[in-house]
Short mmCIF file of C-alpha atoms in Angstrom, two decimals:
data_model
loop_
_atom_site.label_atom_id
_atom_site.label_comp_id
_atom_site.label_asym_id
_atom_site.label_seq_id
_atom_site.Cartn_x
_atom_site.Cartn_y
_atom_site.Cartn_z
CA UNK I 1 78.08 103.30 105.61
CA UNK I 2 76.02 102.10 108.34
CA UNK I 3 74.23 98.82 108.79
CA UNK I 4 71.93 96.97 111.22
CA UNK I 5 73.37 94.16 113.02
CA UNK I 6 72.67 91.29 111.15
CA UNK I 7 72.63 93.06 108.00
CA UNK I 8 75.10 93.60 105.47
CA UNK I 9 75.80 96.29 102.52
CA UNK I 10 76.36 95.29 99.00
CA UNK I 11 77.09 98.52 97.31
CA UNK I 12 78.63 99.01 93.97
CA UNK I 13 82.46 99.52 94.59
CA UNK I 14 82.17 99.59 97.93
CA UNK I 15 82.89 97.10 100.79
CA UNK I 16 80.77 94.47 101.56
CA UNK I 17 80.72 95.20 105.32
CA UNK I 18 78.54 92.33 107.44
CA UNK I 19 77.72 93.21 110.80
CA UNK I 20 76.63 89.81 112.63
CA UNK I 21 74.00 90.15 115.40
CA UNK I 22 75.41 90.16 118.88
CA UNK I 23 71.80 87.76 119.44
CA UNK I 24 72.56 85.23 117.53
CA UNK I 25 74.37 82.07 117.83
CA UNK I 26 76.51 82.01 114.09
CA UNK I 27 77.30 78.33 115.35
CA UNK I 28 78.12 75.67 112.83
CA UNK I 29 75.03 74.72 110.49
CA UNK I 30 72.81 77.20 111.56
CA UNK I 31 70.74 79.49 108.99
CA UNK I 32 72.48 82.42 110.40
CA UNK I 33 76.34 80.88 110.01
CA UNK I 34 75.65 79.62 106.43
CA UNK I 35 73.96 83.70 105.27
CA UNK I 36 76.99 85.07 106.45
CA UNK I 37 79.24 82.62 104.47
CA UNK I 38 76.58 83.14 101.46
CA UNK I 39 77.05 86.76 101.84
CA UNK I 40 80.92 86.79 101.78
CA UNK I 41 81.06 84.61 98.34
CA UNK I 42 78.89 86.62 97.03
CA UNK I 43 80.92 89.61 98.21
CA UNK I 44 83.92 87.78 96.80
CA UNK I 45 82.79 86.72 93.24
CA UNK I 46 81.33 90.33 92.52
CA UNK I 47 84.78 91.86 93.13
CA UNK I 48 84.15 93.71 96.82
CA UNK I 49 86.11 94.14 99.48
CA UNK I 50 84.89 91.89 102.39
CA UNK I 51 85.12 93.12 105.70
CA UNK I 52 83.27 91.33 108.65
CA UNK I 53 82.48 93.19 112.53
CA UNK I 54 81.99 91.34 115.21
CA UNK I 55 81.82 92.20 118.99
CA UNK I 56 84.49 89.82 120.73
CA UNK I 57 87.79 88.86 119.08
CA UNK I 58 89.03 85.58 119.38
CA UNK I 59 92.61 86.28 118.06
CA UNK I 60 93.50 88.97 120.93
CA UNK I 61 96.87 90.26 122.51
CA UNK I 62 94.31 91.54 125.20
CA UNK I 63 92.84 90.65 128.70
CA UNK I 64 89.50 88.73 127.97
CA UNK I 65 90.96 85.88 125.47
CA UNK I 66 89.06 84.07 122.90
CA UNK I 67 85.66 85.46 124.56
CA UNK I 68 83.68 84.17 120.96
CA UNK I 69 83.46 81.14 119.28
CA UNK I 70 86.31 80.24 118.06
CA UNK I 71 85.02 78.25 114.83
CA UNK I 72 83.61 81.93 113.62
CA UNK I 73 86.94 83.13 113.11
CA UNK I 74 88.20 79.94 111.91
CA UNK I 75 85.99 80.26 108.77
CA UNK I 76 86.61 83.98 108.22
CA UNK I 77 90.16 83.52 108.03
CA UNK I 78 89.34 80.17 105.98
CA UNK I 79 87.29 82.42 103.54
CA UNK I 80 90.09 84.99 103.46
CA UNK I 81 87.87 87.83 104.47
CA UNK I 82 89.90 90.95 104.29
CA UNK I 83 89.28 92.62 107.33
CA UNK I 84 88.00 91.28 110.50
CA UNK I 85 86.79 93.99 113.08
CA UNK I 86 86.54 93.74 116.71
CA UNK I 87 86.48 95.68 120.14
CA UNK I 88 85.59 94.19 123.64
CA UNK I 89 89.07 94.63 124.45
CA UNK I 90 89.81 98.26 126.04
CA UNK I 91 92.86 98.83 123.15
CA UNK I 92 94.35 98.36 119.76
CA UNK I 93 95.64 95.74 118.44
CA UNK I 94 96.16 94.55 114.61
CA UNK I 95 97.62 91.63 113.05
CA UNK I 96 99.75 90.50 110.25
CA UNK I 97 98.08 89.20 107.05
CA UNK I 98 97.10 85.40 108.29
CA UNK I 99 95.90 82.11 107.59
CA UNK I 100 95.42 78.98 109.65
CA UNK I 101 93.27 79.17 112.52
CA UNK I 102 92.82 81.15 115.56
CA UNK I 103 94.19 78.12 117.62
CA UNK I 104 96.87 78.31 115.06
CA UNK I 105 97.69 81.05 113.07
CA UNK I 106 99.81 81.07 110.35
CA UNK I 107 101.47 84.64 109.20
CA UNK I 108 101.30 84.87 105.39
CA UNK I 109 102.31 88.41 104.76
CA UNK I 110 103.98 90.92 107.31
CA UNK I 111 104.65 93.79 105.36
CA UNK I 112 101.64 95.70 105.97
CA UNK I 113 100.85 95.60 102.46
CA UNK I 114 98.85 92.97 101.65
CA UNK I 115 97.40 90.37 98.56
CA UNK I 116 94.14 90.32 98.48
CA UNK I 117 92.82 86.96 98.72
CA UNK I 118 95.99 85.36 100.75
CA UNK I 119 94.79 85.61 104.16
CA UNK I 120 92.76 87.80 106.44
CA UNK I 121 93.93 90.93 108.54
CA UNK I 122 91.98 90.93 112.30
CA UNK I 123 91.65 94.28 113.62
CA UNK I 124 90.73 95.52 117.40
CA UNK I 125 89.30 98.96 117.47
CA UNK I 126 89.00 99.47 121.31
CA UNK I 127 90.74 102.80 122.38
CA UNK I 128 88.02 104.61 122.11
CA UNK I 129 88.37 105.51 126.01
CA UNK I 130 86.66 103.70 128.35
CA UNK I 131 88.43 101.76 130.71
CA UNK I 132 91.81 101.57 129.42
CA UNK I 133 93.37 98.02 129.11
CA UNK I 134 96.89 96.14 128.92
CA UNK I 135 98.10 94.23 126.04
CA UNK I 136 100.42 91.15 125.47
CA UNK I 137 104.27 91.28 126.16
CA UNK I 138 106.09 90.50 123.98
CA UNK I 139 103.45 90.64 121.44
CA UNK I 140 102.53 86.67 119.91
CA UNK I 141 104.28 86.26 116.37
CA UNK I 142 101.26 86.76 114.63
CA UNK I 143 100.64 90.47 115.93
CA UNK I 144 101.65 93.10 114.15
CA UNK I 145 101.56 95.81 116.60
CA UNK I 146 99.46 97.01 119.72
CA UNK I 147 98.61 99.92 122.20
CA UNK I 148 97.37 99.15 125.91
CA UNK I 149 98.17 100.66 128.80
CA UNK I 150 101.26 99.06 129.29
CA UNK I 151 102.53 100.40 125.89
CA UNK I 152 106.05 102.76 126.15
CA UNK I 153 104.09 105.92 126.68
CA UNK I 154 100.31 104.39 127.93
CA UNK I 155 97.24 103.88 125.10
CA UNK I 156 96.51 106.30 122.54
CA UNK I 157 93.19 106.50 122.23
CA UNK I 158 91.91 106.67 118.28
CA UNK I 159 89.73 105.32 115.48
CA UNK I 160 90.60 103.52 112.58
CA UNK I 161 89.74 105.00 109.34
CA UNK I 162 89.04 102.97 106.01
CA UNK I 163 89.39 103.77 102.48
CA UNK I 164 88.00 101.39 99.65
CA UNK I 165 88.70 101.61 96.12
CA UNK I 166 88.08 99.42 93.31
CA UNK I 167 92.48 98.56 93.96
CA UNK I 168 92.83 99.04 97.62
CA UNK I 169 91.18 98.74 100.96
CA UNK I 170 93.66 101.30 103.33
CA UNK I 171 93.27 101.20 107.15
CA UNK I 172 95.09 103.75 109.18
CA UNK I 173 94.55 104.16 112.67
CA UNK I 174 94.28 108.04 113.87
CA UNK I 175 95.28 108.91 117.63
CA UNK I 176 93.11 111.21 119.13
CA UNK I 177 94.30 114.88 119.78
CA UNK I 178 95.94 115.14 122.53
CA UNK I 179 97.44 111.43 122.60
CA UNK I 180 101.02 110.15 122.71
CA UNK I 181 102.05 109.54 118.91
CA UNK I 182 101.09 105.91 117.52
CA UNK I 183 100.85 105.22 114.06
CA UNK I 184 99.85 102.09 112.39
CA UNK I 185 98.26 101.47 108.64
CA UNK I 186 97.98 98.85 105.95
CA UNK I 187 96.26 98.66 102.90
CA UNK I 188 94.99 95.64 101.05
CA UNK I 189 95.48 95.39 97.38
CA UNK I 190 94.24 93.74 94.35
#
């Protein structure tokens, strides 16, 4: 499923995936903030997955830092979005299930499989292969793993694939032929 930036996809049993322009502001009070939190209720109280993508993480293990604004996450993680998408930074990285804020995050669930509705799982998808980064070491407590250059064995470069049902939203990252073995998956359930 593809969307627009700025545009969102409420399909029958499938995810409600919102794709926030990269030219717009999303700050507090603005028409563009309060659509997005429109769409995820409305995502939430029809019984779809709710997965937002945005360019720049805030809650990263790599180089660049909280590059975005940091209330953005703040009230993704306060809605208790299920997935929260990234890139910007050259690797992957995924969290625990969390709460809190991205000042201060709280881990809720570590076991990679997850309640629906207790927190939100942030995701960044950057190993596609372009400039290669580093990660964070040791990893901060609310990280659940990561692959940089500096991993044991360098990146390995992959996707991550999804899989919604009306029960489960699974994420499992897939290294690229070729690449050092890294596995990592979750799944959400409800």
């Amino acid at each position: 499923m593809v969307c627009r930036p700025g545009q969102h996809a409420p399909h029958r049993h499938r995810p409600n995936i919102a794709l926030p322009s990269g030219t717009r502001t999303y700050a507090r009070g603005t028409p563009e903030r309060e659509q997005l939190k429109d769409w995820i209720d409305e995502a939430k109280a029809a019984g779809r997955w709710v997965i937002v993508s945005m360019h720049m993480p805030c809650l990263t293990v790599g180089a660049h830092g909280c590059a975005s604004d940091p209330t953005i996450t703040d009230m993704l993680i306060g809605k208790s979005v299920d997935l929260i998408l990234s890139g910007h930074d050259h690797n992957y990285s995924r969290s625990h299930q969390i709460s809190g804020t991205a000042a201060a995050p709280v881990v809720v669930d570590r076991d990679g499989t997850f309640a629906a509705g207790a927190g939100s799982v942030l995701v960044t998808v950057g190993a596609g292969g372009h400039n290669a980064r580093t990660v964070a070491s040791p990893l901060p407590a609310w990280a659940a793993t990561a692959s940089g250059t500096n991993s044991p064995g360098g990146i390995a470069y992959g996707h991550l694939e999804l899989t919604a049902t009306e029960a489960t939203l699974t994420a499992r990252y897939v290294a690229d032929a070729g690449n050092r073995a890294y596995a990592d998956a979750f799944v959400v359930t409800r």
